[in-house]
Amino acid sequence: VVVLPRGTDTGERWVRILDLTGKVVSEKRYTTAGQSIKLDASALRNGIYIAEVILENGTGLRQRWVVQH
């Protein structure tokens, strides 16, 4: 789950998942409302990733994301 800052709970968002080398391993657009986005890790190997969220207004944030099945 990626938690978004207050005031960013509406509008279109792009979420990119990057591995530690910076390679994009997943990219998806979300249009749901709410302050969190539930990400599907089923296709990812165990490891550490970066979840990069680009908001509709162009601002972004990054969160470290640990995947362990």
XYZ file of C-alpha atoms in Angstrom:
69
model
C 0.000 0.000 0.000
C 1.273 3.461 -0.903
C -0.067 6.240 1.336
C -0.466 9.634 -0.308
C -0.133 13.035 1.405
C -3.279 14.829 2.572
C -5.017 16.802 -0.148
C -3.935 14.424 -2.933
C -6.788 11.962 -2.593
C -8.521 12.701 -5.901
C -7.524 12.750 -9.543
C -5.429 10.629 -11.825
C -2.194 9.065 -10.589
C 0.566 7.086 -12.264
C 2.431 4.522 -10.209
C 5.778 3.160 -11.335
C 7.596 0.376 -9.576
C 11.362 0.505 -10.020
C 13.966 -2.032 -8.978
C 17.107 -0.849 -7.196
C 18.931 -0.365 -10.511
C 16.261 2.168 -11.589
C 14.626 -0.133 -14.139
C 10.844 0.286 -14.392
C 9.309 -3.112 -13.674
C 5.666 -1.995 -13.566
C 3.646 1.082 -14.495
C -0.070 1.632 -14.014
C -2.587 4.493 -13.996
C -5.041 4.809 -11.113
C -8.125 7.005 -11.007
C -9.646 5.852 -7.727
C -10.276 8.300 -4.918
C -8.659 7.865 -1.536
C -5.400 8.489 0.255
C -3.920 5.068 -0.399
C -3.253 2.873 -3.405
C -3.124 -0.891 -3.016
C -0.404 -2.317 -5.248
C -0.295 -5.874 -6.598
C 3.076 -7.504 -5.910
C 2.198 -10.980 -7.180
C 4.327 -10.627 -10.338
C 7.367 -9.252 -8.498
C 10.217 -11.235 -6.990
C 11.127 -10.819 -3.355
C 13.234 -7.708 -2.895
C 13.307 -3.983 -2.364
C 11.634 -1.671 -4.849
C 10.824 2.006 -5.176
C 7.170 2.957 -5.623
C 7.055 6.255 -7.517
C 3.712 8.059 -7.612
C 3.117 10.928 -10.061
C 0.025 12.973 -9.217
C -2.262 14.714 -11.678
C -0.699 18.103 -10.882
C 2.764 16.785 -11.798
C 4.142 16.441 -8.299
C 5.476 13.121 -7.173
C 6.656 11.074 -4.278
C 8.737 7.955 -3.775
C 8.476 5.255 -1.146
C 10.667 2.258 -0.511
C 8.647 -0.919 -0.920
C 9.710 -4.344 0.352
C 8.177 -7.367 -1.375
C 8.314 -10.678 0.459
C 6.008 -13.541 -0.508
